[in-house]
Tab-separated table of C-alpha atoms in Angstrom:
chain	number	residue	atom	x	y	z
A	1189	UNK	CA	41.459	52.668	85.756
A	1190	UNK	CA	38.792	52.873	88.365
A	1191	UNK	CA	35.296	51.750	87.665
A	1192	UNK	CA	32.144	52.707	89.580
A	1193	UNK	CA	29.941	49.835	89.893
A	1194	UNK	CA	26.111	51.049	90.300
A	1195	UNK	CA	22.575	49.227	90.741
A	1196	UNK	CA	19.319	50.520	91.966
A	1197	UNK	CA	18.095	49.932	95.458
A	1198	UNK	CA	14.992	48.439	94.302
A	1199	UNK	CA	16.784	45.770	92.359
A	1200	UNK	CA	19.002	45.071	95.425
A	1201	UNK	CA	16.054	44.390	97.427
A	1202	UNK	CA	14.142	42.209	95.326
A	1203	UNK	CA	16.971	40.237	93.870
A	1204	UNK	CA	17.043	36.793	95.489
A	1205	UNK	CA	20.251	35.643	96.895
A	1206	UNK	CA	21.527	32.472	97.897
A	1207	UNK	CA	23.955	33.257	100.675
A	1208	UNK	CA	25.782	29.731	100.231
A	1209	UNK	CA	26.822	30.845	96.736
A	1210	UNK	CA	29.078	33.436	98.152
A	1211	UNK	CA	30.637	31.219	100.865
A	1212	UNK	CA	33.861	31.167	99.190
A	1213	UNK	CA	34.088	34.843	99.042
A	1214	UNK	CA	36.605	36.047	101.751
A	1215	UNK	CA	37.816	39.372	102.884
A	1216	UNK	CA	41.549	38.691	101.931
A	1217	UNK	CA	43.570	41.874	102.485
A	1218	UNK	CA	42.886	45.247	104.281
A	1219	UNK	CA	44.839	48.446	103.212
A	1220	UNK	CA	44.852	51.223	105.663
A	1221	UNK	CA	46.566	54.664	105.830
A	1222	UNK	CA	49.978	54.605	104.367
A	1223	UNK	CA	49.351	51.686	101.808
A	1224	UNK	CA	48.610	53.381	98.777
A	1225	UNK	CA	46.934	51.392	95.780
A	1226	UNK	CA	45.798	52.758	92.603
A	1227	UNK	CA	45.604	56.304	94.474
A	1228	UNK	CA	43.583	54.833	97.533
A	1229	UNK	CA	44.815	54.702	100.993
A	1230	UNK	CA	42.097	52.625	102.256
A	1231	UNK	CA	40.879	49.620	100.486
A	1232	UNK	CA	39.790	45.955	100.852
A	1233	UNK	CA	40.639	43.024	98.803
A	1234	UNK	CA	38.127	40.081	98.305
A	1235	UNK	CA	39.189	36.769	97.122
A	1236	UNK	CA	37.216	34.034	95.578
A	1237	UNK	CA	38.279	30.575	96.935
A	1238	UNK	CA	35.736	28.803	94.927
A	1239	UNK	CA	36.089	26.978	91.565
A	1240	UNK	CA	33.632	29.197	89.528
A	1241	UNK	CA	33.357	33.051	89.088
A	1242	UNK	CA	30.987	34.947	91.145
A	1243	UNK	CA	29.377	38.596	90.422
A	1244	UNK	CA	29.664	40.286	93.827
A	1245	UNK	CA	27.846	43.470	92.893
A	1246	UNK	CA	25.180	43.140	95.519
A	1247	UNK	CA	27.270	41.952	98.374
A	1248	UNK	CA	27.515	44.582	101.447
A	1249	UNK	CA	30.517	45.698	103.457
A	1250	UNK	CA	30.044	47.305	106.822
A	1251	UNK	CA	32.253	49.313	109.151
A	1252	UNK	CA	30.575	51.129	111.931
A	1253	UNK	CA	28.855	53.662	111.406
A	1254	UNK	CA	29.170	53.366	107.724
A	1255	UNK	CA	27.474	50.539	105.876
A	1256	UNK	CA	28.386	50.990	102.330
A	1257	UNK	CA	27.558	48.275	99.625
A	1258	UNK	CA	30.293	47.007	97.297
A	1259	UNK	CA	28.422	48.257	94.192
A	1260	UNK	CA	28.760	52.079	95.800
A	1261	UNK	CA	32.580	51.446	96.093
A	1262	UNK	CA	35.252	52.160	93.555
A	1263	UNK	CA	36.634	48.998	92.047
A	1264	UNK	CA	40.341	49.280	91.702
A	1265	UNK	CA	42.194	47.625	88.729
A	1266	UNK	CA	39.497	44.816	88.449
A	1267	UNK	CA	35.908	43.823	87.475
A	1268	UNK	CA	32.765	43.410	89.735
A	1269	UNK	CA	32.827	39.560	88.489
A	1270	UNK	CA	35.586	37.658	90.270
A	1271	UNK	CA	37.149	34.760	88.525
A	1272	UNK	CA	37.565	31.631	90.347
A	1273	UNK	CA	40.881	32.007	92.369
A	1274	UNK	CA	40.804	35.760	91.626
A	1275	UNK	CA	40.631	39.102	93.548
A	1276	UNK	CA	38.592	42.317	93.602
A	1277	UNK	CA	40.069	45.311	95.417
A	1278	UNK	CA	37.753	48.175	96.321
A	1279	UNK	CA	38.605	51.573	97.811
A	1280	UNK	CA	36.811	52.289	101.087
A	1281	UNK	CA	37.344	55.880	102.153
A	1282	UNK	CA	35.196	55.638	105.286
A	1283	UNK	CA	37.138	52.668	106.562
A	1284	UNK	CA	38.293	53.616	109.962
A	1285	UNK	CA	36.987	57.035	109.103
A	1286	UNK	CA	38.305	58.756	112.281
A	1287	UNK	CA	41.904	57.164	111.699
A	1288	UNK	CA	42.311	55.671	115.243
A	1289	UNK	CA	43.673	52.567	113.938
A	1290	UNK	CA	40.352	50.741	114.889
A	1291	UNK	CA	37.759	49.321	112.384
A	1292	UNK	CA	35.596	46.275	111.498
A	1293	UNK	CA	35.176	44.998	108.044
A	1294	UNK	CA	31.981	42.833	107.669
A	1295	UNK	CA	30.917	41.148	104.343
A	1296	UNK	CA	27.115	40.154	103.886
A	1297	UNK	CA	24.679	39.078	101.399
A	1298	UNK	CA	21.935	41.455	100.493
A	1299	UNK	CA	18.766	41.532	102.663
A	1300	UNK	CA	19.971	43.253	105.998
A	1301	UNK	CA	20.004	46.869	107.016
A	1302	UNK	CA	21.006	46.399	110.811
A	1303	UNK	CA	23.572	43.794	110.247
A	1304	UNK	CA	22.318	41.539	113.116
A	1305	UNK	CA	21.528	38.709	111.102
A	1306	UNK	CA	24.273	36.225	111.213
A	1307	UNK	CA	22.902	33.778	108.459
A	1308	UNK	CA	23.814	36.748	106.049
A	1309	UNK	CA	27.194	37.304	107.283
A	1310	UNK	CA	29.735	35.909	104.889
A	1311	UNK	CA	33.005	37.040	106.476
A	1312	UNK	CA	34.162	39.338	109.166
A	1313	UNK	CA	37.530	40.918	110.591
A	1314	UNK	CA	38.159	43.436	113.026
A	1315	UNK	CA	41.268	45.292	113.989
A	1316	UNK	CA	42.322	47.618	116.787
A	1317	UNK	CA	40.720	47.437	120.291
A	1318	UNK	CA	37.882	49.562	120.235
A	1319	UNK	CA	33.966	48.494	120.807
A	1320	UNK	CA	32.914	46.510	117.821
A	1321	UNK	CA	29.168	46.469	117.272
A	1322	UNK	CA	28.942	43.482	115.181
A	1323	UNK	CA	31.487	41.282	117.125
A	1324	UNK	CA	28.676	39.099	118.633
A	1325	UNK	CA	26.996	38.601	115.223
A	1326	UNK	CA	30.278	37.353	113.972
A	1327	UNK	CA	30.905	35.208	116.838
A	1328	UNK	CA	27.187	33.563	116.219
A	1329	UNK	CA	28.196	33.062	112.553
A	1330	UNK	CA	31.089	31.109	113.728
A	1331	UNK	CA	33.573	33.571	112.140
A	1332	UNK	CA	35.267	35.135	115.141
A	1333	UNK	CA	35.754	35.045	118.911
A	1334	UNK	CA	33.883	37.640	120.984
A	1335	UNK	CA	36.441	40.441	122.009
A	1336	UNK	CA	39.220	39.192	119.558
A	1337	UNK	CA	40.832	41.622	117.412
A	1338	UNK	CA	43.727	41.958	114.937
A	1339	UNK	CA	46.588	44.543	116.075
A	1340	UNK	CA	46.638	47.388	113.311
A	1341	UNK	CA	49.205	47.316	110.922
A	1342	UNK	CA	52.438	49.297	111.188
A	1343	UNK	CA	53.031	52.050	108.242
A	1344	UNK	CA	53.476	50.594	104.859
A	1345	UNK	CA	52.027	47.235	105.716
A	1346	UNK	CA	48.563	45.768	105.182
A	1347	UNK	CA	46.635	43.279	107.165
A	1348	UNK	CA	46.641	39.905	105.368
A	1349	UNK	CA	44.618	36.620	105.531
A	1350	UNK	CA	46.843	33.556	105.988
A	1351	UNK	CA	44.535	30.579	105.328
A	1352	UNK	CA	41.369	31.269	103.125
A	1353	UNK	CA	39.755	28.022	104.346
A	1354	UNK	CA	39.727	29.109	108.213
A	1355	UNK	CA	38.237	32.221	109.543
A	1356	UNK	CA	39.255	33.924	112.606
A	1357	UNK	CA	41.739	36.306	114.183
A	1358	UNK	CA	44.680	33.875	114.536
A	1359	UNK	CA	44.584	33.953	110.551
A	1360	UNK	CA	45.418	37.636	110.004
A	1361	UNK	CA	48.992	38.930	110.036
A	1362	UNK	CA	50.583	42.312	109.165
A	1363	UNK	CA	52.857	42.068	105.936
A	1364	UNK	CA	53.967	43.889	102.953
A	1365	UNK	CA	51.138	44.633	100.686
A	1366	UNK	CA	49.849	42.382	97.839
A	1367	UNK	CA	46.632	43.755	96.494
A	1368	UNK	CA	45.348	41.721	93.494
A	1369	UNK	CA	47.786	39.177	94.229
A	1370	UNK	CA	48.199	36.054	96.430
A	1371	UNK	CA	49.317	36.853	100.156
A	1372	UNK	CA	52.692	35.531	100.591
A	1373	UNK	CA	52.163	34.804	104.265
A	1374	UNK	CA	51.138	31.076	103.866
A	1375	UNK	CA	52.432	30.486	107.402
A	1376	UNK	CA	53.843	33.181	109.905
A	1377	UNK	CA	57.584	33.042	109.005
A	1378	UNK	CA	58.748	34.268	112.477
A	1379	UNK	CA	60.907	31.640	114.658
A	1380	UNK	CA	62.764	31.935	117.775
A	1381	UNK	CA	66.311	32.019	116.715
A	1382	UNK	CA	68.499	32.618	119.788
A	1383	UNK	CA	68.030	32.972	123.680
A	1384	UNK	CA	70.451	35.192	125.808
A	1385	UNK	CA	71.005	34.604	129.699
A	1386	UNK	CA	72.788	36.530	132.554
A	1387	UNK	CA	76.448	36.733	131.543
A	1388	UNK	CA	75.484	37.461	127.878
A	1389	UNK	CA	74.876	41.148	127.642
A	1390	UNK	CA	73.443	42.708	124.480
A	1391	UNK	CA	72.634	46.544	124.506
A	1392	UNK	CA	72.548	46.557	128.316
A	1393	UNK	CA	70.034	43.665	128.655
A	1394	UNK	CA	71.184	40.348	130.279
A	1395	UNK	CA	67.995	38.288	129.120
A	1396	UNK	CA	66.750	38.461	125.769
A	1397	UNK	CA	65.083	36.789	122.885
A	1398	UNK	CA	65.999	37.099	119.246
A	1399	UNK	CA	63.424	36.275	116.583
A	1400	UNK	CA	64.121	35.725	113.040
A	1401	UNK	CA	61.945	36.477	109.867
A	1402	UNK	CA	62.615	33.653	107.602
A	1403	UNK	CA	60.086	34.694	104.873
A	1404	UNK	CA	60.825	36.873	101.792
A	1405	UNK	CA	58.688	40.189	102.624
A	1406	UNK	CA	58.912	42.598	105.720
A	1407	UNK	CA	56.709	41.210	108.646
A	1408	UNK	CA	54.984	43.019	111.452
A	1409	UNK	CA	55.205	41.079	114.481
A	1410	UNK	CA	52.973	43.472	116.583
A	1411	UNK	CA	50.579	41.309	118.569
A	1412	UNK	CA	52.414	38.099	118.510
A	1413	UNK	CA	53.067	36.797	121.938
A	1414	UNK	CA	55.917	35.356	123.788
A	1415	UNK	CA	55.144	33.112	126.905
A	1416	UNK	CA	57.265	32.092	129.847
A	1417	UNK	CA	55.387	30.811	133.119
A	1418	UNK	CA	54.229	32.698	134.819
A	1419	UNK	CA	54.372	35.891	132.697
A	1420	UNK	CA	52.809	36.267	129.353
A	1421	UNK	CA	54.008	39.276	127.733
A	1422	UNK	CA	53.135	40.338	124.273
A	1423	UNK	CA	56.055	40.644	121.786
A	1424	UNK	CA	55.335	44.387	121.328
A	1425	UNK	CA	55.146	45.058	125.015
A	1426	UNK	CA	58.810	43.971	125.388
A	1427	UNK	CA	61.811	46.279	124.720
A	1428	UNK	CA	63.308	45.991	121.293
A	1429	UNK	CA	67.321	46.325	121.428
A	1430	UNK	CA	69.708	47.877	119.449
A	1431	UNK	CA	67.192	50.351	117.671
A	1432	UNK	CA	64.964	47.388	116.642
A	1433	UNK	CA	61.567	47.781	115.062
A	1434	UNK	CA	58.390	45.504	115.322
A	1435	UNK	CA	58.730	45.460	111.475
A	1436	UNK	CA	61.253	42.766	110.804
A	1437	UNK	CA	62.496	42.794	107.295
A	1438	UNK	CA	62.814	39.580	105.340
A	1439	UNK	CA	65.620	37.352	106.669
A	1440	UNK	CA	66.136	39.919	109.411
A	1441	UNK	CA	66.187	39.762	113.312
A	1442	UNK	CA	64.643	41.341	116.178
A	1443	UNK	CA	66.200	41.178	119.707
A	1444	UNK	CA	63.709	41.884	122.644
A	1445	UNK	CA	64.767	42.277	126.212
A	1446	UNK	CA	62.911	39.794	128.422
A	1447	UNK	CA	63.854	40.382	132.288
A	1448	UNK	CA	61.070	37.953	133.409
A	1449	UNK	CA	62.732	34.995	131.520
A	1450	UNK	CA	63.909	32.557	133.975
A	1451	UNK	CA	62.758	35.072	136.541
A	1452	UNK	CA	64.099	32.914	139.576
A	1453	UNK	CA	67.524	32.454	137.705
A	1454	UNK	CA	67.330	28.672	138.085
A	1455	UNK	CA	68.499	27.839	134.731
A	1456	UNK	CA	65.141	26.603	133.689
A	1457	UNK	CA	62.567	28.129	131.340
A	1458	UNK	CA	60.416	27.986	128.313
A	1459	UNK	CA	59.956	30.356	125.559
A	1460	UNK	CA	56.771	29.926	123.371
A	1461	UNK	CA	55.639	31.845	120.435
A	1462	UNK	CA	52.118	32.371	119.607
A	1463	UNK	CA	50.013	33.930	116.993
A	1464	UNK	CA	47.536	36.591	118.257
A	1465	UNK	CA	44.140	35.112	119.576
A	1466	UNK	CA	44.948	33.113	122.778
A	1467	UNK	CA	45.180	33.932	126.426
A	1468	UNK	CA	45.619	30.666	128.083
A	1469	UNK	CA	48.339	29.081	125.638
A	1470	UNK	CA	46.400	25.790	125.167
A	1471	UNK	CA	45.649	26.473	121.557
A	1472	UNK	CA	48.212	24.250	119.349
A	1473	UNK	CA	46.916	25.985	116.313
A	1474	UNK	CA	48.252	29.274	117.584
A	1475	UNK	CA	51.558	27.965	118.510
A	1476	UNK	CA	54.351	29.067	116.171
A	1477	UNK	CA	57.390	28.048	117.665
A	1478	UNK	CA	58.818	26.718	120.966
A	1479	UNK	CA	61.701	25.510	123.010
A	1480	UNK	CA	62.545	24.920	126.518
A	1481	UNK	CA	65.762	24.490	128.602
A	1482	UNK	CA	66.346	22.887	131.906
A	1483	UNK	CA	64.500	20.008	133.438
A	1484	UNK	CA	61.400	21.357	135.250
A	1485	UNK	CA	57.989	20.865	134.609
A	1486	UNK	CA	56.947	23.046	131.380
A	1487	UNK	CA	53.353	23.835	131.365
A	1488	UNK	CA	52.948	24.294	127.494
A	1489	UNK	CA	55.139	21.396	126.503
A	1490	UNK	CA	51.965	19.465	125.903
A	1491	UNK	CA	50.761	22.275	123.491
A	1492	UNK	CA	54.075	22.303	121.768
A	1493	UNK	CA	54.022	18.512	121.010
A	1494	UNK	CA	50.419	18.671	119.874
A	1495	UNK	CA	51.638	21.705	117.535
A	1496	UNK	CA	54.499	19.362	116.401
A	1497	UNK	CA	57.422	21.536	117.291
A	1498	UNK	CA	58.538	19.743	120.171
A	1499	UNK	CA	58.785	16.189	121.858
A	1500	UNK	CA	57.692	15.234	125.470
A	1501	UNK	CA	60.188	15.466	128.012
A	1502	UNK	CA	62.861	16.979	125.769
A	1503	UNK	CA	64.835	20.017	126.974
A	1504	UNK	CA	67.835	22.012	125.970
A	1505	UNK	CA	70.861	21.960	128.539
A	1506	UNK	CA	71.450	25.686	129.725
A	1507	UNK	CA	74.698	26.882	128.349
A	1508	UNK	CA	77.925	27.712	130.109
A	1509	UNK	CA	78.502	31.398	131.089
A	1510	UNK	CA	79.198	33.670	128.184
A	1511	UNK	CA	77.289	31.510	125.748
A	1512	UNK	CA	73.687	31.654	124.277
A	1513	UNK	CA	71.302	29.050	123.000
A	1514	UNK	CA	70.956	29.231	119.169
A	1515	UNK	CA	68.750	27.553	116.713
A	1516	UNK	CA	70.896	25.430	113.992
A	1517	UNK	CA	68.351	25.153	111.057
A	1518	UNK	CA	65.423	27.750	110.973
A	1519	UNK	CA	63.562	25.235	108.728
A	1520	UNK	CA	63.568	22.442	111.422
A	1521	UNK	CA	61.947	22.015	114.832
A	1522	UNK	CA	63.112	20.199	118.081
A	1523	UNK	CA	65.427	19.967	120.789
A	1524	UNK	CA	68.092	18.557	118.644
A	1525	UNK	CA	68.192	21.759	116.731
A	1526	UNK	CA	69.595	23.856	119.489
A	1527	UNK	CA	73.256	24.400	120.665
A	1528	UNK	CA	75.359	26.629	122.736
A	1529	UNK	CA	77.731	28.910	121.063
A	1530	UNK	CA	79.300	32.345	121.215
A	1531	UNK	CA	76.096	34.962	121.148
A	1532	UNK	CA	75.140	36.494	117.930
A	1533	UNK	CA	72.301	38.564	118.748
A	1534	UNK	CA	70.865	40.500	115.491
A	1535	UNK	CA	73.120	38.215	113.324
A	1536	UNK	CA	72.845	34.985	111.746
A	1537	UNK	CA	73.655	32.012	114.066
A	1538	UNK	CA	77.226	31.051	113.233
A	1539	UNK	CA	76.949	27.202	113.827
A	1540	UNK	CA	74.805	26.545	110.900
A	1541	UNK	CA	76.270	24.156	108.488
A	1542	UNK	CA	77.047	25.808	105.134
A	1543	UNK	CA	77.081	24.010	102.006
A	1544	UNK	CA	78.833	25.693	98.890
A	1545	UNK	CA	79.471	25.245	95.309
A	1546	UNK	CA	77.216	22.598	93.983
A	1547	UNK	CA	74.848	19.740	95.114
A	1548	UNK	CA	76.552	17.663	98.197
A	1549	UNK	CA	76.914	13.928	97.933
A	1550	UNK	CA	74.583	11.905	99.837
A	1551	UNK	CA	77.037	11.302	102.711
A	1552	UNK	CA	79.587	13.967	102.413
A	1553	UNK	CA	79.064	15.189	105.879
A	1554	UNK	CA	81.006	17.309	108.284
A	1555	UNK	CA	79.992	16.763	111.857
A	1556	UNK	CA	80.165	18.635	114.905
A	1557	UNK	CA	83.391	18.712	116.724
A	1558	UNK	CA	83.433	16.843	120.154
A	1559	UNK	CA	83.574	18.292	122.797
A	1560	UNK	CA	82.619	22.021	122.066
A	1561	UNK	CA	83.785	24.317	123.782
A	1562	UNK	CA	86.833	22.643	124.327
A	1563	UNK	CA	90.207	22.851	126.202
A	1564	UNK	CA	92.538	21.791	124.965
A	1565	UNK	CA	91.760	19.194	122.443
A	1566	UNK	CA	88.531	18.466	120.257
A	1567	UNK	CA	87.948	15.825	117.589
A	1568	UNK	CA	86.592	16.647	114.179
A	1569	UNK	CA	84.875	13.861	112.185
A	1570	UNK	CA	83.441	13.464	108.614
A	1571	UNK	CA	82.182	11.107	106.126
A	1572	UNK	CA	82.941	10.718	102.494
A	1573	UNK	CA	80.718	9.113	99.969
A	1574	UNK	CA	83.776	8.609	97.424
A	1575	UNK	CA	87.233	8.896	97.471
A	1576	UNK	CA	88.831	12.308	96.441
A	1577	UNK	CA	91.349	15.016	97.243
A	1578	UNK	CA	90.283	16.437	100.810
A	1579	UNK	CA	91.300	19.466	102.678
A	1580	UNK	CA	90.392	19.918	106.422
A	1581	UNK	CA	91.467	23.292	107.574
A	1582	UNK	CA	90.960	25.655	110.704
A	1583	UNK	CA	90.354	29.394	110.380
A	1584	UNK	CA	89.963	32.152	112.566
A	1585	UNK	CA	87.054	34.738	112.800
A	1586	UNK	CA	88.997	37.056	110.246
A	1587	UNK	CA	89.093	34.113	107.610
A	1588	UNK	CA	92.807	33.665	108.104
A	1589	UNK	CA	93.930	29.930	108.153
A	1590	UNK	CA	95.217	28.949	111.353
A	1591	UNK	CA	96.228	25.215	110.657
A	1592	UNK	CA	95.493	22.372	108.020
A	1593	UNK	CA	94.625	19.098	109.827
A	1594	UNK	CA	94.536	17.158	106.491
A	1595	UNK	CA	95.407	17.794	102.971
A	1596	UNK	CA	95.615	15.105	100.205
A	1597	UNK	CA	93.827	12.030	98.569
A	1598	UNK	CA	91.596	10.135	100.826
A	1599	UNK	CA	89.360	7.029	100.465
A	1600	UNK	CA	85.338	7.041	100.984
A	1601	UNK	CA	84.497	6.356	104.444
A	1602	UNK	CA	84.569	7.932	107.836
A	1603	UNK	CA	87.454	10.026	109.235
A	1604	UNK	CA	88.278	11.888	112.100
A	1605	UNK	CA	91.321	14.136	113.281
A	1606	UNK	CA	91.996	15.813	116.631
A	1607	UNK	CA	93.038	19.495	116.838
A	1608	UNK	CA	95.088	20.536	119.962
A	1609	UNK	CA	94.367	24.425	119.569
A	1610	UNK	CA	97.859	25.100	117.768
A	1611	UNK	CA	98.421	26.676	114.595
A	1612	UNK	CA	100.519	25.639	111.872
A	1613	UNK	CA	103.701	26.787	113.668
A	1614	UNK	CA	102.993	24.866	116.780
A	1615	UNK	CA	101.893	27.783	118.940
A	1616	UNK	CA	99.031	27.727	121.087
A	1617	UNK	CA	96.341	29.845	119.897
A	1618	UNK	CA	94.135	32.346	121.978
A	1619	UNK	CA	90.702	31.489	123.465
A	1620	UNK	CA	87.910	32.149	120.841
A	1621	UNK	CA	85.697	31.025	118.042
A	1622	UNK	CA	87.137	29.133	115.229
A	1623	UNK	CA	85.830	27.841	111.728
A	1624	UNK	CA	86.687	24.515	110.575
A	1625	UNK	CA	86.250	23.774	106.802
A	1626	UNK	CA	86.153	20.277	104.913
A	1627	UNK	CA	86.449	20.475	100.876
A	1628	UNK	CA	86.184	17.621	98.676
A	1629	UNK	CA	87.850	18.060	95.017
A	1630	UNK	CA	87.646	21.566	95.471
A	1631	UNK	CA	83.904	21.562	94.756
A	1632	UNK	CA	81.796	20.460	97.710
A	1633	UNK	CA	82.343	22.376	100.949
A	1634	UNK	CA	81.064	22.320	104.529
A	1635	UNK	CA	82.057	24.515	107.401
A	1636	UNK	CA	80.953	24.634	111.071
A	1637	UNK	CA	82.113	26.710	114.273
A	1638	UNK	CA	83.854	25.507	117.237
A	1639	UNK	CA	84.983	27.469	120.449
A	1640	UNK	CA	88.268	27.275	122.542
A	1641	UNK	CA	87.853	28.134	126.104
A	1642	UNK	CA	90.815	28.378	128.551
């Protein structure tokens, strides 16, 4: 049920406001065309980040050339008094009234008519690329950077505030709408997942980067920035491969062609992923992810170290021909989290350890085989916390068992077995990718992948 909150102009003019009382009221989410809530396709959500309830009936919204007060807007599924930690969603029919995907949303305390008084500005955001009249006022108020903007959200997504304690363009993302509820985007959940090189063709591209959405809702990466010296292309300026969209579904992938990656083909490059709002890539607060391969001087390594996603002087060795660089654990960072393996664009990386059927003992661990890739022999090692019935088996990509390296009772401790690339009958198997699986007592299981090259 919509409620229309009304108050007289005279009361609004004579009411004495303490601007600081509303310092914890934030613009939290902006819904535009294509995002219907309670029958409204344009709406704004406010959030009370304070510890007391606040009556916001006299606060003022602005969007050039319209300056409606909150009390003249329709409140959707809420009350004009916002409880501590609560939300208020109001419909705003004139938001981006020319539907060009460009608007500003300013929040003011009462007492201004021209919106030029930054002391009365409580919060601000702008999206699109047009000329925003109050951009300078927002900068004076310490809420924005002049000329910065949030890219308009894709169809079906809203613009959401990430950190309600920090203003600015870098704190806005496009994601699945959550009106009258907490935004699920506490962090931008996009990771650099895989790097393809010459010799690894995917959908006609021989240089590409795969991004993964590790969150639980769809995410629009329009406006995120990939960087590799000396070129700084934005993600949405790259070519999405295999019919990909800038909206990555939860758990999904997007592969983008990047011909300028390692433009001189010396096997040395860096791949940095940033939130919108930077031009010189020196702001560690905007860096989302990073990796570098090769040994040359990498200009943004220091930023990555400051951001806590890399170590000084660390690099990933470029892979052999036909292999890509892949992230092992999308919840971890650092050089040790990258390996060379057969390419898996637009699919989960196949070298990550999988743990099945129950909690794993503290030192039940299957290690990466060495060497990998290998020809003709590789060694597989593992640790057992306790004695038990153990099976160490090799499977092909179709899930068919190739051979068993060990099957029987085994004591606690460290163990290792060599595989010479032969099946259970002694026949040499063909080149390709194989899985090896360790099982303890039929309850605990881990598996890894290895590559036989001839």
